[in-house]
Amino acid sequence: AQSVTQLDSHVSVSEGTPVLLRCNYSSSYSPSLFWYVQHPNKGLQLLLKYTSAATLVKGINGFEAEFKKSETSFHLTKPSAHMSDAAEYFCVVSDYRNAGNMLTFGGGTRLMVKP
Amino acid sequence: GAGVSQTPSNKVTEKGKYVELRCDPISGHTALYWYRQSLGQGPEFLIYFQGTGAADDSGLPNDRFFAVRPEGSVSTLKIQRTERGDSAVYLCASSRDTYTEAFFGQGTRLTVV
């Protein structure tokens, strides 16, 4: 079985300050990990993914995440928040032994960016 | 089309009625997934198709839910005897195969009154 815990349901930052969205996962096997973003009235968009290559993964829009197996974490960071980053973010785990791309989502973190 | 298309975008139905939700995947994508996102929660897996066959339907909550993909392209999620607890956003995703990125549609918001 696999699961994902997003440690903060809401995060508020000021524009231009760093962003940290925390995620811990549980998986019986070597997982693939993803971060998705969901803007209001838009579909889920893949930000980045980890699939057992480099542990530091760079994604779109300046986001990156680091896979730490010893801590079972996959936190999402960005050096400087932009107003357009305000959205819901989901940490996701996939176990390719199961239904291919079957994804297990965390509960989500709503990122708010203050001017 | 350019992306995954879901219709309708919104559906309001009365308790006890039958509804169908449609998903048009990206052309050429063999894998198709249905998820359900309740208010304030992350999406939850319902069912996955590889081609025409349902490879895994372990996420369907009960036998009121059924999905088909008869020609390996368009899929329809069918809900019988709808209940208020079925109200959610139903998301569809497709991928070229089971190991590549899944692209999501914008979802169908189902409200059961």
Short mmCIF file of N, CA, C and O in Angstrom, two decimals, chain B residues 34 45-47 56-63 65-67 77:
data_model
loop_
_atom_site.label_atom_id
_atom_site.label_comp_id
_atom_site.label_asym_id
_atom_site.label_seq_id
_atom_site.Cartn_x
_atom_site.Cartn_y
_atom_site.Cartn_z
N TRP B 34 -9.94 7.27 -14.43
CA TRP B 34 -10.96 8.09 -13.79
C TRP B 34 -10.60 8.27 -12.32
O TRP B 34 -10.22 7.31 -11.64
N PHE B 45 -8.40 7.53 -6.96
CA PHE B 45 -8.48 6.65 -8.11
C PHE B 45 -9.79 5.86 -8.12
O PHE B 45 -10.23 5.35 -7.08
N LEU B 46 -10.40 5.77 -9.29
CA LEU B 46 -11.61 4.96 -9.45
C LEU B 46 -11.34 3.73 -10.31
O LEU B 46 -11.56 2.60 -9.88
N ILE B 47 -10.89 3.97 -11.55
CA ILE B 47 -10.76 2.88 -12.50
C ILE B 47 -9.75 3.25 -13.56
O ILE B 47 -9.56 4.43 -13.84
N ASP B 56 -8.04 -2.23 -13.96
CA ASP B 56 -8.14 -2.17 -12.50
C ASP B 56 -9.35 -1.31 -12.15
O ASP B 56 -9.35 -0.12 -12.48
N ASP B 57 -10.35 -1.88 -11.53
CA ASP B 57 -11.54 -1.11 -11.12
C ASP B 57 -11.68 -1.11 -9.61
O ASP B 57 -12.79 -0.92 -9.08
N SER B 58 -10.57 -1.30 -8.91
CA SER B 58 -10.63 -1.45 -7.46
C SER B 58 -11.05 -0.20 -6.73
O SER B 58 -11.44 -0.26 -5.56
N GLY B 59 -11.01 0.95 -7.39
CA GLY B 59 -11.38 2.18 -6.74
C GLY B 59 -12.86 2.53 -6.84
O GLY B 59 -13.32 3.47 -6.19
N LEU B 60 -13.61 1.81 -7.65
CA LEU B 60 -15.05 2.10 -7.75
C LEU B 60 -15.70 1.84 -6.38
O LEU B 60 -15.54 0.76 -5.81
N PRO B 61 -16.45 2.81 -5.87
CA PRO B 61 -16.94 2.68 -4.48
C PRO B 61 -17.99 1.61 -4.28
O PRO B 61 -18.06 1.02 -3.19
N ASN B 62 -18.80 1.33 -5.26
CA ASN B 62 -19.84 0.30 -5.15
C ASN B 62 -20.38 -0.02 -6.54
O ASN B 62 -19.92 0.55 -7.54
N ASP B 63 -21.33 -0.93 -6.59
CA ASP B 63 -21.81 -1.39 -7.91
C ASP B 63 -22.74 -0.39 -8.60
O ASP B 63 -23.26 -0.70 -9.67
N PHE B 65 -21.55 2.30 -9.65
CA PHE B 65 -20.60 2.94 -10.54
C PHE B 65 -20.10 1.93 -11.57
O PHE B 65 -19.72 0.80 -11.22
N PHE B 66 -20.05 2.39 -12.82
CA PHE B 66 -19.58 1.52 -13.89
C PHE B 66 -18.96 2.39 -14.97
O PHE B 66 -19.39 3.51 -15.18
N ALA B 67 -17.94 1.90 -15.64
CA ALA B 67 -17.31 2.67 -16.71
C ALA B 67 -17.02 1.77 -17.89
O ALA B 67 -16.75 0.57 -17.71
N LEU B 77 -18.27 7.21 -17.79
CA LEU B 77 -18.48 6.80 -16.40
C LEU B 77 -19.97 6.90 -16.12
O LEU B 77 -20.57 7.95 -16.35
#
